[in-house]
Amino acid sequence: MKIRCKNCFKTLRPNEEYCTYCGERSEEVAQLMKKGVSDIDSTTKLKLALVLYGILGFVGTGIFIVVFSLLYKKVGTSTMDFNVNANSLLITSLVLLFVLLVTYSKELKSMIFNGNIYMFGSTLLVGGISIVAIYLLSKISSFTKVVPSYMTEYINGGDRYLQENNGLFSIACMYVSMIAVVVVEEIVFRRRLVDALDDDTLLSERWILVVAALFSTFLDFIWVMSIETLFMSFIINLIMTLIYMNTNRSIGVNILLRIILVTLVFLF
């Protein structure tokens, strides 16, 4: 597992208590030298995150889809497809978010932002421009959607849907579920996946960027199960991974940018 200098972010050797580049003392290296043991490696943490993601996200969503399908067929509703998918995603996303926050509670502070003001400002600017471009691109084709079509079709359904089944409440629940998805994916796809590739493989940063984006897109697809979001999911994962790697492994900027993007889609 790599340990980086808190000041200049240089990768430190196991016995490099003081950074040879800037002289900053590393408490992590000092503890490692004192105890002779290291923290749980990044690959082990990734495996745990993937197990939780697979069981609660993929399998859980599938189970709830079957359950809700049977329920809605009995009572009958004009928005059955939406209710089945949206309710399933809402439950699994909130449960998975809660489990991940509890599991990684000790890391939350460093997870959110671990860089400097320059990193924050520059990545927020570049990311903001990218998010606007992604939003505009999502409007040109049915295969460049940011959120699944069953959600956008429901939002665009007009008064008919808003008057049925507490439409506004359903849209609010849908929005909450997408925010939960954003946070979950940033923890799993960025914090756990990129760290494992960076710490425990010999891949260059360019290949880490590509592999992480491809794998993240696949994981997003098997959870949300939306073909029309595949292309945009890959672009988003590519940009978010790049931002993560340039903010000293922080997901705060990513979460903020993706919440803005989801909000734009729901509002406009």
Coordinates of C-alpha atoms in Angstrom, one line a residue:
M1 CA 0.0 0.0 0.0
K2 CA 1.4 3.4 -1.0
I3 CA 1.8 6.1 1.6
R4 CA 2.0 9.7 0.3
C5 CA 3.4 12.8 1.8
K6 CA 0.6 15.1 3.2
N7 CA 2.5 18.2 1.9
C8 CA 3.8 17.4 -1.6
F9 CA 2.0 14.1 -2.2
K10 CA 5.2 12.2 -3.1
T11 CA 5.0 8.4 -2.6
L12 CA 7.0 7.5 0.5
R13 CA 9.2 4.4 1.0
P14 CA 8.4 2.1 4.0
N15 CA 11.3 3.7 6.0
E16 CA 10.9 7.2 4.7
E17 CA 9.6 8.9 7.9
Y18 CA 10.6 12.3 6.6
C19 CA 9.9 13.1 3.0
T20 CA 13.1 13.4 1.1
Y21 CA 11.5 16.0 -1.2
C22 CA 10.0 18.5 1.2
G23 CA 11.0 17.2 4.7
E24 CA 7.4 16.7 5.9
R25 CA 7.1 14.0 8.6
S26 CA 4.7 11.2 7.9
E27 CA 2.8 9.8 10.9
E28 CA 1.7 6.8 8.8
V29 CA 5.3 5.8 8.0
A30 CA 6.3 6.4 11.6
Q31 CA 3.6 4.0 12.8
L32 CA 4.5 1.5 10.2
M33 CA 8.1 1.5 11.3
K34 CA 7.1 1.3 15.0
K35 CA 4.6 -1.5 14.7
G36 CA 6.1 -3.4 11.8
V37 CA 2.6 -3.9 10.3
S38 CA 0.7 -2.0 7.7
D39 CA -3.0 -1.1 7.3
I40 CA -5.3 -3.4 5.3
D41 CA -4.2 -3.3 1.7
S42 CA -6.3 -1.5 -0.9
T43 CA -7.1 -4.7 -2.8
T44 CA -8.7 -6.3 0.3
K45 CA -10.8 -3.1 0.8
L46 CA -11.9 -3.2 -2.8
K47 CA -13.0 -6.8 -2.4
L48 CA -15.2 -5.9 0.5
A49 CA -16.7 -3.0 -1.3
L50 CA -17.4 -5.1 -4.4
V51 CA -19.0 -7.8 -2.2
L52 CA -21.3 -5.2 -0.6
Y53 CA -22.0 -3.6 -4.0
G54 CA -22.8 -7.0 -5.6
I55 CA -25.1 -8.3 -2.8
L56 CA -26.9 -5.1 -1.9
G57 CA -26.8 -3.3 -5.2
F58 CA -27.1 -5.9 -8.0
V59 CA -28.7 -8.9 -6.3
G60 CA -30.8 -6.7 -4.0
T61 CA -32.2 -4.6 -6.8
G62 CA -33.1 -7.8 -8.8
I63 CA -35.0 -9.2 -5.8
F64 CA -36.9 -6.0 -5.2
I65 CA -37.8 -5.7 -8.9
V66 CA -39.4 -9.2 -8.8
V67 CA -41.2 -8.4 -5.6
F68 CA -42.5 -5.0 -6.7
S69 CA -43.5 -6.4 -10.2
L70 CA -45.7 -9.0 -8.5
L71 CA -47.3 -6.4 -6.2
Y72 CA -48.0 -3.8 -8.9
K73 CA -49.5 -6.5 -11.2
K74 CA -52.0 -7.3 -8.5
V75 CA -53.1 -3.7 -7.8
G76 CA -52.7 -2.4 -11.3
T77 CA -51.1 1.0 -12.1
S78 CA -50.4 3.0 -15.2
T79 CA -46.9 3.7 -14.1
M80 CA -45.9 0.2 -13.1
D81 CA -42.6 0.1 -14.9
F82 CA -41.5 3.3 -13.3
N83 CA -42.6 2.3 -9.8
V84 CA -41.0 -1.1 -10.0
N85 CA -37.6 0.3 -11.1
A86 CA -37.6 3.5 -9.1
N87 CA -38.7 1.9 -5.8
S88 CA -36.1 -0.9 -6.2
L89 CA -33.3 1.5 -6.8
L90 CA -34.4 3.8 -4.0
I91 CA -34.3 1.0 -1.4
T92 CA -31.0 -0.6 -2.5
S93 CA -29.2 2.7 -3.0
L94 CA -30.1 4.0 0.5
V95 CA -29.3 0.7 2.2
L96 CA -25.9 0.4 0.3
L97 CA -25.0 4.0 1.1
F98 CA -25.7 3.5 4.8
V99 CA -23.7 0.3 4.9
L100 CA -20.7 1.9 3.1
L101 CA -20.8 5.0 5.3
V102 CA -20.7 2.8 8.4
T103 CA -18.0 0.5 7.0
Y104 CA -15.7 3.3 6.1
S105 CA -16.6 5.8 8.8
K106 CA -13.0 6.3 9.9
E107 CA -12.0 7.3 6.4
L108 CA -14.8 9.8 5.6
K109 CA -12.9 12.9 6.4
S110 CA -9.9 12.1 4.2
M111 CA -12.3 10.6 1.6
I112 CA -14.2 13.9 1.0
F113 CA -11.2 16.2 0.4
N114 CA -7.5 15.5 0.9
G115 CA -5.9 18.1 -1.4
N116 CA -5.2 21.8 -1.4
I117 CA -7.1 24.9 -2.5
Y118 CA -5.5 25.0 -5.9
M119 CA -6.5 21.4 -6.5
F120 CA -10.0 22.1 -5.4
G121 CA -10.4 25.3 -7.6
S122 CA -8.8 23.9 -10.7
T123 CA -10.6 20.6 -10.8
L124 CA -14.0 22.3 -9.9
L125 CA -13.6 24.6 -12.8
V126 CA -12.6 21.9 -15.3
G127 CA -15.2 19.6 -13.9
G128 CA -17.9 22.2 -14.0
I129 CA -17.3 22.9 -17.7
S130 CA -17.3 19.1 -18.4
I131 CA -20.6 18.7 -16.5
V132 CA -22.3 21.4 -18.6
A133 CA -21.0 19.7 -21.8
I134 CA -22.2 16.3 -20.6
Y135 CA -25.6 17.7 -19.8
L136 CA -25.9 19.3 -23.3
L137 CA -24.7 16.1 -24.9
S138 CA -27.4 14.1 -23.0
K139 CA -30.1 16.1 -24.8
I140 CA -29.0 15.1 -28.4
S141 CA -29.7 11.3 -28.4
S142 CA -31.6 8.6 -26.6
F143 CA -28.3 6.8 -26.1
T144 CA -26.6 9.6 -24.3
K145 CA -28.7 9.8 -21.2
V146 CA -27.4 10.6 -17.8
V147 CA -30.2 8.9 -15.9
P148 CA -32.4 6.0 -17.2
S149 CA -35.2 6.7 -19.6
Y150 CA -37.9 5.5 -17.3
M151 CA -37.0 8.3 -15.0
T152 CA -36.9 11.1 -17.6
E153 CA -40.1 9.9 -19.3
Y154 CA -41.8 10.0 -15.9
I155 CA -40.6 13.5 -15.2
N156 CA -41.7 14.7 -18.7
G157 CA -45.1 13.0 -18.3
G158 CA -46.8 16.2 -17.4
D159 CA -49.8 16.7 -15.1
R160 CA -51.1 13.2 -15.8
Y161 CA -48.3 11.6 -13.8
L162 CA -48.1 14.4 -11.2
Q163 CA -51.8 13.8 -10.4
E164 CA -51.4 10.0 -10.1
N165 CA -49.7 8.2 -7.3
N166 CA -48.3 11.3 -5.6
G167 CA -46.2 12.1 -8.6
L168 CA -44.2 14.9 -7.0
F169 CA -43.3 12.7 -4.1
S170 CA -42.3 9.9 -6.5
I171 CA -40.0 12.3 -8.3
A172 CA -38.5 13.4 -5.0
C173 CA -37.8 9.8 -4.1
M174 CA -36.2 9.2 -7.5
Y175 CA -34.0 12.2 -7.0
V176 CA -32.9 11.0 -3.6
S177 CA -32.1 7.6 -5.0
M178 CA -29.9 9.1 -7.7
I179 CA -27.9 11.1 -5.2
A180 CA -27.4 8.0 -3.1
V181 CA -26.2 6.2 -6.2
V182 CA -23.7 9.0 -6.9
V183 CA -22.1 8.8 -3.4
V184 CA -22.0 5.0 -3.5
E185 CA -20.4 4.9 -6.9
E186 CA -17.8 7.5 -5.9
I187 CA -16.8 5.4 -2.8
V188 CA -16.6 2.1 -4.7
F189 CA -15.5 3.2 -8.2
R190 CA -13.0 5.9 -7.1
R191 CA -11.9 5.4 -3.5
R192 CA -11.7 1.6 -3.6
L193 CA -11.2 0.7 -7.2
V194 CA -8.6 3.4 -8.2
D195 CA -6.7 3.0 -4.9
A196 CA -6.4 -0.8 -5.5
L197 CA -5.2 -0.3 -9.1
D198 CA -2.8 2.5 -8.1
D199 CA -1.4 0.8 -4.9
D200 CA -1.3 -2.8 -5.8
T201 CA -0.6 -3.0 -9.6
L202 CA 2.1 -1.8 -11.9
L203 CA -0.3 0.0 -14.2
S204 CA 0.6 3.5 -15.3
E205 CA -1.8 6.4 -14.5
R206 CA -3.1 6.3 -18.1
W207 CA -4.0 2.7 -17.9
I208 CA -5.5 3.1 -14.4
L209 CA -7.7 5.8 -15.8
V210 CA -8.9 3.6 -18.7
V211 CA -9.3 0.4 -16.7
A212 CA -11.1 2.1 -13.8
A213 CA -13.5 3.9 -16.2
L214 CA -14.3 0.7 -18.1
F215 CA -14.8 -1.4 -15.0
S216 CA -16.9 1.3 -13.3
T217 CA -19.1 1.6 -16.3
F218 CA -19.7 -2.1 -16.2
L219 CA -20.5 -2.1 -12.5
D220 CA -22.9 0.9 -13.0
F221 CA -24.7 -1.0 -15.8
I222 CA -25.3 -4.2 -13.8
W223 CA -26.8 -2.1 -11.0
V224 CA -28.9 0.4 -12.9
M225 CA -29.5 -1.9 -15.9
S226 CA -29.9 0.9 -18.4
I227 CA -28.3 0.5 -21.9
E228 CA -29.0 4.1 -22.9
T229 CA -26.8 5.5 -20.1
L230 CA -23.7 3.3 -21.0
F231 CA -21.9 5.8 -23.1
M232 CA -22.4 8.7 -20.7
S233 CA -21.5 6.5 -17.8
F234 CA -18.2 5.8 -19.4
I235 CA -17.5 9.5 -20.1
I236 CA -18.5 10.5 -16.5
N237 CA -16.4 7.7 -15.0
L238 CA -13.4 8.8 -17.1
I239 CA -13.7 12.4 -16.0
M240 CA -14.4 11.6 -12.4
T241 CA -11.4 9.2 -12.2
L242 CA -9.2 11.9 -13.7
I243 CA -10.4 14.4 -11.1
Y244 CA -10.0 11.9 -8.3
M245 CA -6.4 11.2 -9.3
N246 CA -5.6 15.0 -9.4
T247 CA -7.1 15.8 -6.0
N248 CA -4.9 13.5 -3.9
R249 CA -7.6 10.8 -3.8
S250 CA -10.6 12.9 -2.8
I251 CA -14.2 12.3 -3.9
G252 CA -15.7 15.5 -2.6
V253 CA -15.4 17.4 -5.8
N254 CA -16.7 14.4 -7.8
I255 CA -19.8 14.1 -5.6
L256 CA -20.5 17.8 -5.8
L257 CA -20.2 17.8 -9.6
R258 CA -22.3 14.7 -10.1
I259 CA -25.1 16.1 -7.8
I260 CA -25.1 19.3 -9.9
L261 CA -25.5 17.1 -13.1
V262 CA -28.3 15.0 -11.7
T263 CA -30.0 18.2 -10.4
L264 CA -29.8 19.8 -13.9
V265 CA -31.4 16.7 -15.5
F266 CA -34.3 16.7 -13.0
L267 CA -34.9 20.5 -13.2
F268 CA -34.6 21.0 -17.0

